Amino acid sequence: MKLIRFFLLTVALATVASCSFLDVVPDNIATIDNAFNSRNEAEKFLFTCYSFLPKEDHPDASPNFNAGDEFWIYWPIHDADRYTLEPYNIARGLQNKVTVNLNHWEGSGNLVPSLWQGIRNCNILLENVDKVPDLDPYMKSRWRAEVMFLKAYYHWYLFRMYGPIPIVDVNLPISATTDEVRIKRQPVDSVVNYIVGLIDGATTGDHQDALPTVISNEAIEQGRITRPAALAIKARVLVTAASPLFNGNPDFANFNDKEGVALFNTTPDPAKWGRAAEACRIAIAACHDANRELYRFDGGVLAVDDATRTEMSIRNAVCEPWNSELIWGYTYSGAGDPALPSKLVQLYASPQLDPNNISLNLRGQMAPTMKMAELFYTKNGVPIEEDKEWDYSSRFDLRTTTAADSMMQNGYTTVGLHFDREPRFYADLAFDGAEFFMKNGIWPIQNKSGQTSGIKQSRLYSITGYYAKKLVNWNLIPYTGGFVAMELYPWPIMRLADLYLLYAEALNELGKSDEALPYLDRIRDRAGLPTVQMAWSEHSKNPDKYTTQPGLRAIIRQERLIELAFEGSRFWDLRRWKQAVDELNDPIYGWNILGEDAATYNRRVLLFQQRFVGPRDYLWPISDNSLIVNPSLVQNPGW
Amino acid sequence: MKISVLFVVALCLSIGSAGATNFLHQVDTITVEGQVNGPDGPLEGVSVLQEGTAGGTKTNDRGRYSIRVPGNRNLVFSSVGYLTQTIPVDYRILIDVRLEPGDQALDEVVVVAFGKQKKKELVGASTSVSPGELKVPSSNLTTALAGRLAGMVAYQRSGEPGADNAEFFIRGVTTFGYKKDPLILVDNVEVTPTDLARMQPDDIASFTIMKDATSTALYGARGANGVILITTKEGKEGAAKVSFRLEQSLSSNTRQIDLADPITYMTLSNEAVLTRNPIGRLPYSQNRIDATAAGVNPYLYPANDWMAQLINKTASTQRANLNVSGGGKVARYFIAGAYNKDNGILKVDGRNNFNNNINLQNFQLRSNVNINLTSSTEAVVRLSGVFDEYNGPIDGGAGMFRKIISSNPVQFPAYYPSSALPNARHILFGNSSESPTGGGSGSGIPSANYINPYADMVKGYKDYSRSQMYAQFELKQNFGFLVPGLSARMLFNTSRYSYFDVSRAYSPFFYSANPIDQSHSQYRLSLLNESSARDYLDYSEGLKDIRTITYYEVAVDYNRAFGDHTVSGLLVGIRRNQLLANQGTLQKSLPYRNEGVSGRLNYGYKSRYLVEFNFGLNGSERFYKSQRYGFFPSAGLAWNVSSEPFWEPLKDAVSELKIRATYGLVGNDAIGDENDRFFYLSEINASNINRAVYFGTLYNYGRDGFTVSRYANNDITWERARKLNIGLDIQAFDAFTFTADVFSERRNNILMTRSYIPATMGLAATVRANVGEARAYGVDASLDYNKAFGSNWWLQGRLNFTYARGEYLYYEEPEYPENLKHLSRNGHALNQTWGYIAERLFIDDYDVANSPRQNFGEYGPGDIKYHDVNGDNEITTLDRVPIGLPTVPEIIFGQGLSVGYKALDFSFFLQGSARSSFWIDPVRTAPFIPNPDLGSGSQNALLQVYADSHWSEDNRDSYALWPRLSSTQNTNNSQVSTWFMRNGSFLRLKSVELGYSLPERALSRIHLNGARVYLSGTNLLCFSGFKLWDVEMGGQGLGYPIQRVFNVGVQVNL
């Protein structure tokens, strides 16, 4: 009976079930509301907004380097030698709408995030930043301005890739209906106006002084948006919008959305150049106010000759951290390796330097194409095919250096192409016979099969025989065991020379060539070249070229391609000038790197025949999947 | 006395041998004789056996029998169509018996949810299998399931000890949610498939699968995928009965993958480069190929057959099992122990003193004790423990097989003879500084760039230890003295699971050889990895998994007959709490809980008309308050047609005919995936390094960012399944039992990702809702035949058939326009594959240029040409159509036949599977490219079939098995397409067994009650159109092969 009583008691206890048995979740579980409870957490959210910045220094995550015709790479690439194949696929004509390469629309992994997610985060911060209790008003204002800029930048980046894009000014709720989420693409001009409006909002009116002119707390804030940076990006947006791709492009005449709204304006509007020029002028003024000026190398304690000084002025305009020319530097490439700016690109670009310290980390796999080697001017500052004194037809003939060829190894046999070129040629490129000036010495580059940087040395090699010396900071040192010491530099998203060239381009389009020339000449002066006027009048077969608008346009464009070579500008410039269809249908050439002597090595080898289909390839495809999910979207023409 | 015998046997077991032992033991064995009659006179062929043994006799044509048994045992008299009787011998020498007609099968008591019912009164659909049928020579019970039970779909993909669980589904796959497999309960407590795999058939009293709504509704939100219910044996009053079984098996691969010889490998490796890139660098020079072919020097020009160098032909397995049961008036006991030792098929290098082969030892202990506390109160204590001790290669068995078929055969030997470097105190493993994918050969920096599978196999070993313990206490109280027919019980169970693994390995010294003379007879070794090689072991800790589960159950039972009316009812409440350690996130660390109340009500009229009503009211902690509890009712009807008076004339032919029908609702709360907790809460990662940014002059002021990994949704709840079942049970002609069920199910509320959210929403996590719907239908049937012929012959046969098909009814997807309807899943089978229709291989450049553009990467002549389904002149994802059959077979069948003659018995079992497709993996079988699971250093081997049939410029075979060779992965060819699709159907001779029961006279002399020796084998033959590997492995054919086992065993009873 005792047992029965026990039994009944147990059953009774069990049936009086406490209702909270299933309430297992304690209070204070982290949810999104926690992000704005304190300044500290909110700062994390601000950084989150920044974290979607495309990794512009990442050779595998950005089209900047390997998706066009500036660089070529050995093929097939070993899995261990790249993060993704996406930019290489684009260069090889494999872009497609199934698995879109470098898909910033839908995002692909952490390397190529969806910029729409970035925009959503920006909107979340803008909606909530006022809730942060312990944030000073001026900080709130600055954060808001920064995030407005980032929101503009993400729209801009998508615009540059996809052309007319939808605008996401406010976030849709999770519970939005099917019809609400099916947003449409907006016409090019509306998108540009929206982006410019956002940047104006971040730099004028309430936010006139919200962004700093210069970063005062450099140790912890360098790399964040400044007012000059915002204005310079606005200038780039407007120059792009005025350029032939987006300004009255007849190729996109019948590109309408599903309701028949034309997405491209097919009538060129010269006023767009005026707006662009004005934005450039204001941006340049803001940069000058912030003490931005073209960088000049000061050897410091190191005694260097003039030629080297010029070379280092050119190289360190990019590679010297936080130099006087930098307007906006990108400081972080994402989690893991390469967490730090410019690290990967330096390793991808650098050849083996020290025969006693060969390092697999020095990959040298990003190989400038022969077209890039031919792009640079002669020492007279004019294109090689225009120079009266330069022997263009013998450029592939062998020739041996003398003491006069101070930028190359003495008594070394190489080709005519490498002789008597402008300083930027020797500063930007290394090749068989070149010298690699570094802080710890001058390294002779010998690239024939079996030589120090040649193909036999490592599974990683330059397929063309060229190396992008420009991207390698002069403090890089390989040590035994493969370790490489390096100085990292913030990746220049915008530097003053770029802005000058944008301004010159806009001025010339407005017919103000006399105002444009001084900006070109400043850049040429730093590169150790005579002015445009002098160079063309004295050395060119076409001495009046600069006096006509089309002639000067060609000069400005080539100057831009040379000055900003290997910095991720050419890929986009060729597109906005609508020149990609010419340039990117050329063959890719390199030297016969399997050659073991000068005669066999210095043979031009066809590496690839590129294919660029216009107008299709001017814009990224939107994936089939996105189009199916959102029937309001239309595909870009040709895809 | 018994105890001493037990002790001796245990001792034998512990020293691993069961040799002849002298038993000092004395029970009088007597000869019992008698006559067995039925209502119409003597009965022939009645089985007479000593309870608990297999040995026995049959009555002759005059109904007479004679049997020798110990005088204190029970005799069991059974015959089809009659009620079985068990009679104590009590030292009588004459026992006459009268058997009453009755349906033995339908009169059986079967296990149902939270209780037992007479089979005759059963309304729901369930299938039981005799535990004896699950006795196969394997340490894994799940491998025996396929084809044994009507309604179960099962298949086995791997033969690796410890990782060879079959996958199984009840009535196929009926959802596209997360959990698709059934709920498994052992003595009412939920267990994992691995726990099921370790169950010993000898310990199982009943094994039942429950298939329809009324049999599973009591499990409410957890029963929708069907339930496997197992009860373990209990002791019976009487003297101790000891049963001992010992098995020794030899296993080998059912089928070995055929690889091309090293010379072909080299030649075609060159072809792979040249055919794609005429200026490409050849991996192997002609000199080298010639030297290898000539066998100049195997260390300079190695040619490895990794399969032969790493894999033994056979492996051995030992199993032992002992159980003792018995009891008195107060207490009864069943205690059992088991020991299994499975060895892998890998070779061991004698130069290491550790074992790198798989050695999985499994120990089990089970103790079930029933105690009668009072005349109406019974307490049951069940304790069991299952312990795995594993030792094996670092990479695991499947990992080793993967390395074998992904390692370069000619770049280096497995190892150099130690005479090459007499001073070295380690094994001189081979490797190479060359790059596995060509490019520069690394004369500059020595490095070991390849996977040397031999070195990886012998360099170390991994241990794991897995323990699962259950402690269960049950109290049953009969309240018949208060209310007749009323009883109650409560059960408390706690289980503890723990797992950890540890790896120990040295970092091998890798050498490459360089010739030092012209004739290449001498070579010099150079060390490739000086900085990383170690000749001492290093250690790394692996996974540690600890979990605890407590379970509590209270039930009240009522069971009473009033004249022609029988009424029974059940009310049960349960609570389950599970805690997991090392979960990684706060939300996953919180307890997993369920609670519920379930009930059952049965009414029967004259056992002729039966009605059943069930319900489950279940709650789960994962959902928002308003969604937490779900109500799952079900009802069923059954009609015993054969009990109707009008059936009398037919009774002789068809003794039983029953029609059943049930309908009801069951749920499935395991939705989303295992990481999903608390759908009603948003989840954020507040320190996501992938959203980190750093600023500052030195880029060192940084913050990790926020990401949302789940958006809150209060509405999410479980899947609901509406199940309809109509069944038929027939017994006919004294020998046939036939059961067939047709079923139809509609599953809704399946959690799925919303399809209409475009990327422009910018959401970091998917939005989900309970919007998916699926339906399933099918039939399962079994036919049993059981007959004795004369007193010497008996025959048993069984045929099982299961057809189950699940289909998408509503899969939320974008609104496909008319020309893209083929992309829609709705109406197609769950587990249907979408892919491209491969037309043929491209013939030449002209063919390529005049075909639709294919958007999957570079392609040319010899690559696969796909069909442009939507006619847009491009091959894109929009051209994917449903191809082939589902990946889970829709038809499973089994056929067994056993025949006995006197002391000999023979049985075999055929198992088949049909209506499934699988795909040869075009990436992992692609020759010369790195295996994506292993990364750089691996290089896929060349399958002989690909060497024999591939497109080449000389032989432009547009229908060759393999497309144009390539030294890199060709993404055009690796799309899912009909090119690599194969039929998964097969018929296999699953098992064969030949047994001999030792004559009683011989046995009694050594005081045994029964002994049987047997030879058995599994997976002896397989019939299939697919020859590359064992077809049952499907797309995972490069893994650890399914094993063919030859086994010898002995079963002893005393």
Coordinates of N, CA, C and O in Angstrom, one line a residue, chain A residues 4 7 10 14 17 21-23 25 29 31 40-41 43-44 47-48 51-52 76 78 92 94-96 98 110 116-117 120 172-174 176 181-182 218-220 222 322 331-332 335 358 455-458 488-490 616 624 628-629, chain B residues 437 440-441 444-445 475 477 488-490 552 575 586-587 593 621 628-629 678 680 682 684 686 689-697 699 701 703-706 711 755-756 758-763 814-815 853 855 858 876-878 936 968:
Chain A
I4 N 1.9 1.9 -3.4 CA 0.8 2.5 -4.2 C 0.7 4.0 -4.0 O 0.5 4.8 -4.9
F7 N 3.4 5.7 -5.7 CA 3.1 5.7 -7.1 C 2.1 6.9 -7.5 O 2.4 7.7 -8.4
T10 N 3.7 10.2 -7.3 CA 4.6 10.5 -8.4 C 3.8 11.0 -9.6 O 4.1 11.9 -10.3
A14 N 3.7 14.6 -11.6 CA 4.0 14.7 -13.0 C 2.9 15.4 -13.7 O 3.2 16.2 -14.6
A17 N 2.2 19.6 -14.2 CA 3.3 20.0 -14.9 C 3.5 21.5 -14.8 O 2.5 22.3 -15.0
F21 N 8.0 24.4 -18.6 CA 9.0 23.4 -18.9 C 9.6 23.7 -20.3 O 10.8 23.4 -20.5
L22 N 8.8 24.2 -21.2 CA 9.3 24.5 -22.5 C 9.9 25.8 -22.7 O 10.4 26.2 -23.8
D23 N 9.9 26.7 -21.7 CA 10.5 28.0 -21.7 C 12.0 27.9 -21.4 O 12.3 28.1 -20.2
V25 N 14.5 29.5 -22.9 CA 15.4 30.6 -23.4 C 15.5 31.6 -22.3 O 14.5 32.2 -21.9
I29 N 19.2 37.3 -24.7 CA 19.8 36.6 -25.9 C 20.0 37.7 -26.9 O 19.2 38.6 -27.1
T31 N 20.1 39.9 -29.9 CA 19.3 40.1 -31.1 C 19.8 41.4 -31.7 O 20.7 42.1 -31.2
N40 N 29.8 51.5 -28.2 CA 30.7 50.5 -28.5 C 30.2 49.5 -29.5 O 30.8 49.2 -30.5
E41 N 28.9 49.0 -29.3 CA 28.3 48.1 -30.2 C 28.0 48.8 -31.5 O 28.1 48.2 -32.6
E43 N 29.5 51.2 -32.9 CA 30.7 51.3 -33.7 C 31.0 50.1 -34.5 O 31.4 50.1 -35.7
K44 N 30.7 48.9 -33.9 CA 30.8 47.7 -34.6 C 29.9 47.7 -35.9 O 30.2 47.2 -36.9
F47 N 31.4 49.8 -38.5 CA 32.4 49.0 -39.2 C 31.8 48.0 -40.1 O 32.3 47.7 -41.2
T48 N 30.7 47.4 -39.7 CA 30.0 46.4 -40.5 C 29.6 47.1 -41.9 O 29.8 46.5 -42.9
S51 N 32.4 47.2 -44.0 CA 33.0 45.9 -44.4 C 32.6 45.4 -45.8 O 33.2 44.4 -46.3
F52 N 31.6 46.0 -46.4 CA 31.2 45.5 -47.7 C 31.9 46.2 -48.8 O 31.7 45.9 -50.0
P76 N 46.8 26.1 -66.7 CA 45.7 26.3 -65.6 C 46.4 26.7 -64.3 O 47.5 26.3 -64.0
H78 N 47.0 26.6 -60.5 CA 46.9 25.6 -59.5 C 45.9 26.1 -58.4 O 45.9 27.3 -58.1
R92 N 39.0 35.5 -69.8 CA 39.1 34.4 -70.8 C 37.7 34.3 -71.5 O 37.5 33.2 -72.2
L94 N 34.7 33.9 -70.3 CA 33.8 32.9 -69.7 C 32.8 33.5 -68.8 O 32.1 32.8 -68.0
Q95 N 32.6 34.8 -68.8 CA 31.5 35.4 -68.0 C 30.2 34.9 -68.5 O 30.1 34.6 -69.7
N96 N 29.3 34.7 -67.6 CA 28.0 34.0 -68.0 C 27.0 34.4 -67.0 O 27.2 34.9 -66.0
V98 N 24.9 32.2 -65.7 CA 24.6 31.1 -64.8 C 25.2 31.2 -63.5 O 24.6 31.3 -62.4
N110 N 32.6 35.4 -48.9 CA 33.1 36.6 -48.2 C 33.9 37.5 -49.1 O 34.1 38.7 -48.8
W116 N 24.1 44.6 -52.0 CA 22.7 44.9 -51.5 C 22.7 44.7 -50.0 O 22.0 45.4 -49.3
Q117 N 23.4 43.7 -49.6 CA 23.5 43.5 -48.1 C 24.2 44.7 -47.4 O 23.8 45.1 -46.3
R120 N 21.7 47.4 -47.2 CA 20.7 47.1 -46.2 C 21.3 47.5 -44.8 O 20.6 48.1 -44.0
L172 N 13.1 47.4 -47.1 CA 11.8 46.7 -47.1 C 11.8 45.8 -45.9 O 12.8 45.2 -45.5
P173 N 10.6 45.7 -45.2 CA 10.6 44.8 -44.0 C 10.6 43.3 -44.5 O 10.3 43.1 -45.7
I174 N 11.0 42.5 -43.6 CA 11.1 41.1 -43.9 C 9.7 40.6 -44.4 O 9.6 39.7 -45.2
A176 N 7.6 42.0 -46.2 CA 7.1 42.7 -47.4 C 6.5 41.6 -48.4 O 6.9 40.5 -48.4
V181 N 8.6 43.5 -53.0 CA 10.0 43.2 -53.2 C 10.5 43.2 -54.6 O 11.7 43.2 -54.9
R182 N 9.5 43.1 -55.5 CA 9.9 43.1 -56.9 C 10.2 44.5 -57.4 O 9.4 45.1 -58.2
E218 N 45.0 59.8 -36.5 CA 45.5 58.9 -37.6 C 45.6 57.4 -37.1 O 45.4 56.5 -37.9
A219 N 46.1 57.3 -35.9 CA 46.4 55.9 -35.5 C 45.2 55.0 -35.5 O 45.4 53.8 -35.8
I220 N 44.0 55.5 -35.3 CA 42.9 54.6 -35.3 C 41.8 54.9 -36.3 O 40.9 54.2 -36.5
Q222 N 42.7 56.4 -39.7 CA 43.1 56.4 -41.1 C 42.4 55.4 -41.9 O 42.3 54.2 -41.5
W322 N 50.3 56.1 -46.8 CA 49.7 57.4 -46.4 C 50.6 58.5 -47.0 O 50.9 59.5 -46.3
T331 N 42.0 49.9 -46.3 CA 42.9 49.4 -45.3 C 42.7 48.0 -44.9 O 43.4 47.4 -44.1
Y332 N 41.6 47.3 -45.4 CA 41.4 46.0 -44.9 C 40.7 45.2 -45.9 O 39.7 45.5 -46.4
A335 N 38.7 39.0 -43.6 CA 39.2 38.0 -42.6 C 40.3 37.1 -43.2 O 40.3 36.8 -44.3
I358 N 65.1 32.2 -52.2 CA 64.0 31.9 -53.1 C 62.8 31.6 -52.1 O 62.9 30.9 -51.2
I455 N 61.1 30.3 -65.0 CA 60.0 29.3 -64.8 C 60.4 28.1 -64.0 O 59.6 27.5 -63.3
K456 N 61.7 27.7 -64.1 CA 62.1 26.5 -63.4 C 62.1 26.6 -61.9 O 62.1 25.6 -61.2
Q457 N 62.2 27.9 -61.5 CA 62.4 28.1 -60.1 C 61.3 27.6 -59.2 O 61.5 27.2 -58.0
S458 N 60.1 27.8 -59.6 CA 58.9 27.6 -58.7 C 57.8 27.2 -59.6 O 57.8 27.5 -60.8
L488 N 53.3 47.2 -45.8 CA 52.0 47.2 -46.5 C 51.6 48.7 -46.7 O 51.9 49.5 -45.9
Y489 N 50.9 48.9 -47.7 CA 50.4 50.3 -48.0 C 48.8 50.2 -48.2 O 48.3 49.2 -48.7
P490 N 48.2 51.3 -47.8 CA 46.7 51.3 -48.0 C 46.5 51.4 -49.5 O 47.2 52.1 -50.2
R616 N 27.4 43.6 -75.2 CA 27.1 42.7 -74.1 C 28.1 42.8 -73.0 O 27.7 42.9 -71.8
D624 N 20.5 34.5 -64.1 CA 19.1 34.0 -64.5 C 18.3 33.8 -63.3 O 17.1 34.1 -63.3
I628 N 14.5 35.4 -62.5 CA 13.3 34.6 -62.3 C 12.6 34.9 -61.0 O 11.4 35.0 -60.9
V629 N 13.5 35.2 -60.0 CA 12.9 35.5 -58.7 C 12.2 36.9 -58.8 O 11.1 37.1 -58.2
Chain B
T437 N 50.4 19.7 -60.7 CA 49.7 20.2 -61.9 C 50.7 20.8 -62.9 O 50.3 21.7 -63.6
G440 N 56.2 25.0 -63.1 CA 57.6 24.9 -62.9 C 57.9 23.7 -62.0 O 57.2 23.3 -61.1
S441 N 58.9 23.0 -62.4 CA 59.4 21.9 -61.5 C 60.3 22.6 -60.4 O 61.1 23.4 -60.7
G444 N 64.2 24.6 -57.3 CA 64.7 25.6 -56.4 C 64.5 25.2 -54.9 O 65.5 25.2 -54.1
I445 N 63.3 25.0 -54.5 CA 63.0 24.7 -53.1 C 62.6 23.3 -52.9 O 61.6 22.9 -53.5
L475 N 8.0 1.4 -13.0 CA 7.2 0.9 -12.0 C 5.8 0.6 -12.5 O 5.2 1.5 -13.2
Q477 N 1.9 -0.7 -11.8 CA 0.9 -1.0 -10.7 C -0.4 -1.4 -11.3 O -1.0 -0.7 -12.1
A488 N -1.5 1.1 -14.1 CA -0.7 2.4 -14.4 C 0.8 2.0 -14.3 O 1.2 1.0 -13.7
R489 N 1.6 2.8 -14.9 CA 3.0 2.6 -14.8 C 3.7 4.0 -15.0 O 3.2 4.9 -15.6
M490 N 4.9 4.0 -14.5 CA 5.7 5.2 -14.8 C 7.1 4.7 -15.1 O 7.5 3.6 -14.7
Y552 N 10.9 10.9 -19.1 CA 10.0 10.5 -18.0 C 8.6 10.2 -18.6 O 8.2 11.0 -19.5
R575 N 7.9 13.5 -20.9 CA 8.7 14.6 -20.9 C 10.1 14.2 -21.3 O 10.6 13.2 -20.8
L586 N 25.4 29.8 -28.0 CA 24.5 29.9 -26.8 C 23.2 29.2 -27.1 O 22.7 28.4 -26.3
Q587 N 22.6 29.6 -28.2 CA 21.3 29.0 -28.4 C 21.3 27.5 -28.5 O 20.4 26.9 -28.0
R593 N 13.8 20.2 -25.5 CA 12.8 19.6 -24.6 C 11.5 19.3 -25.4 O 11.2 19.9 -26.4
E621 N 10.1 22.9 -27.5 CA 10.6 24.2 -27.0 C 11.1 25.1 -28.1 O 11.3 26.3 -27.9
R628 N 3.6 26.3 -29.8 CA 4.4 25.2 -29.2 C 3.7 23.9 -29.1 O 4.3 22.9 -29.2
Y629 N 2.4 23.9 -28.9 CA 1.7 22.6 -28.7 C 0.9 22.3 -30.0 O 0.2 23.2 -30.6
F678 N 14.9 27.8 -31.9 CA 14.1 29.0 -31.5 C 13.9 29.9 -32.8 O 14.4 30.9 -32.9
Y680 N 11.6 31.6 -33.3 CA 10.9 32.9 -33.0 C 11.9 33.9 -32.5 O 11.5 35.1 -32.2
S682 N 15.4 36.1 -33.4 CA 16.4 36.4 -34.4 C 17.8 35.9 -33.8 O 17.9 35.8 -32.6
I684 N 21.9 36.7 -34.1 CA 22.9 37.5 -34.8 C 24.3 37.0 -34.3 O 24.4 36.4 -33.2
A686 N 27.4 38.7 -33.3 CA 27.8 40.0 -33.0 C 29.3 40.2 -33.1 O 29.8 41.3 -32.8
I689 N 34.0 37.8 -37.8 CA 35.3 38.3 -38.4 C 35.2 38.6 -39.9 O 36.0 39.3 -40.4
N690 N 34.2 38.0 -40.5 CA 34.1 38.2 -41.9 C 33.5 39.6 -42.2 O 33.5 40.0 -43.4
R691 N 33.0 40.2 -41.2 CA 32.5 41.6 -41.4 C 33.4 42.6 -40.6 O 32.9 43.6 -40.2
A692 N 34.6 42.2 -40.3 CA 35.5 43.0 -39.6 C 36.1 44.0 -40.5 O 36.2 43.8 -41.7
V693 N 36.5 45.1 -40.0 CA 37.3 46.2 -40.7 C 38.3 46.7 -39.8 O 38.1 46.8 -38.6
Y694 N 39.4 47.0 -40.3 CA 40.5 47.7 -39.6 C 40.9 49.0 -40.2 O 41.0 49.1 -41.4
F695 N 41.1 49.9 -39.3 CA 41.6 51.3 -39.7 C 42.8 51.7 -39.0 O 43.3 51.0 -38.1
G696 N 43.3 52.8 -39.3 CA 44.5 53.3 -38.6 C 45.7 53.3 -39.5 O 45.8 52.5 -40.4
T697 N 46.7 54.0 -39.1 CA 48.0 54.1 -39.8 C 48.6 52.7 -40.0 O 49.1 52.4 -41.1
Y699 N 46.8 49.9 -39.7 CA 45.6 49.0 -39.9 C 45.4 48.1 -38.8 O 45.1 46.9 -38.9
Y701 N 43.4 49.2 -35.8 CA 42.2 49.4 -35.0 C 41.0 48.8 -35.7 O 40.5 49.3 -36.7
R703 N 37.3 46.3 -35.6 CA 36.1 45.8 -34.9 C 35.5 44.7 -35.8 O 35.5 44.8 -37.0
D704 N 35.1 43.6 -35.1 CA 34.3 42.6 -35.8 C 32.9 43.2 -36.1 O 32.4 44.0 -35.3
G705 N 32.2 42.7 -37.1 CA 30.9 43.2 -37.4 C 29.8 42.3 -37.0 O 29.9 41.3 -36.4
F706 N 28.6 42.8 -37.4 CA 27.4 42.1 -37.1 C 26.9 41.4 -38.3 O 26.9 41.9 -39.4
Y711 N 16.3 35.5 -39.1 CA 15.3 36.5 -38.8 C 14.2 35.9 -38.0 O 13.8 34.7 -38.2
S755 N 10.8 31.8 -51.7 CA 11.5 31.9 -53.0 C 11.4 33.3 -53.7 O 12.1 33.6 -54.6
Y756 N 10.6 34.1 -53.1 CA 10.4 35.4 -53.8 C 11.3 36.5 -53.4 O 11.1 37.6 -53.8
P758 N 14.3 38.7 -53.5 CA 15.4 38.9 -54.4 C 16.6 39.3 -53.7 O 16.6 39.8 -52.5
A759 N 17.8 39.3 -54.3 CA 19.0 39.7 -53.7 C 19.0 41.1 -53.3 O 19.7 41.6 -52.4
T760 N 18.2 41.9 -54.0 CA 18.2 43.4 -53.8 C 17.6 43.7 -52.4 O 17.7 44.8 -51.9
M761 N 16.9 42.7 -51.8 CA 16.4 42.9 -50.4 C 17.6 43.0 -49.4 O 17.5 43.6 -48.4
G762 N 18.7 42.4 -49.8 CA 19.9 42.6 -49.0 C 19.9 41.8 -47.7 O 20.6 42.1 -46.8
L763 N 19.1 40.7 -47.7 CA 19.0 39.9 -46.4 C 20.3 39.1 -46.3 O 20.8 38.5 -47.3
P814 N 9.9 30.4 -57.8 CA 9.4 31.6 -58.6 C 8.4 31.2 -59.6 O 8.2 30.0 -59.9
E815 N 7.6 32.2 -60.1 CA 6.6 31.9 -61.1 C 7.3 31.6 -62.4 O 7.7 32.6 -63.1
R853 N 25.6 28.1 -77.1 CA 26.7 28.4 -76.2 C 26.4 27.8 -74.9 O 25.3 27.9 -74.3
N855 N 27.4 27.6 -70.9 CA 27.9 28.6 -70.0 C 28.6 28.1 -68.7 O 28.4 28.6 -67.7
E858 N 35.2 26.7 -70.1 CA 35.7 26.4 -71.4 C 35.3 25.0 -71.9 O 35.3 24.0 -71.1
T876 N 22.0 27.1 -70.2 CA 22.1 27.8 -68.8 C 21.4 26.9 -67.8 O 20.8 25.9 -68.2
T877 N 21.3 27.4 -66.6 CA 20.6 26.6 -65.6 C 19.1 26.4 -65.9 O 18.5 25.6 -65.4
L878 N 18.7 27.3 -66.8 CA 17.3 27.1 -67.2 C 17.0 25.9 -68.1 O 15.8 25.6 -68.4
S936 N 45.4 20.2 -52.8 CA 46.7 20.1 -53.6 C 47.5 18.9 -53.1 O 47.4 18.6 -51.9
T968 N 43.0 19.7 -66.0 CA 42.3 20.5 -65.0 C 40.8 20.1 -65.0 O 40.3 19.4 -65.9

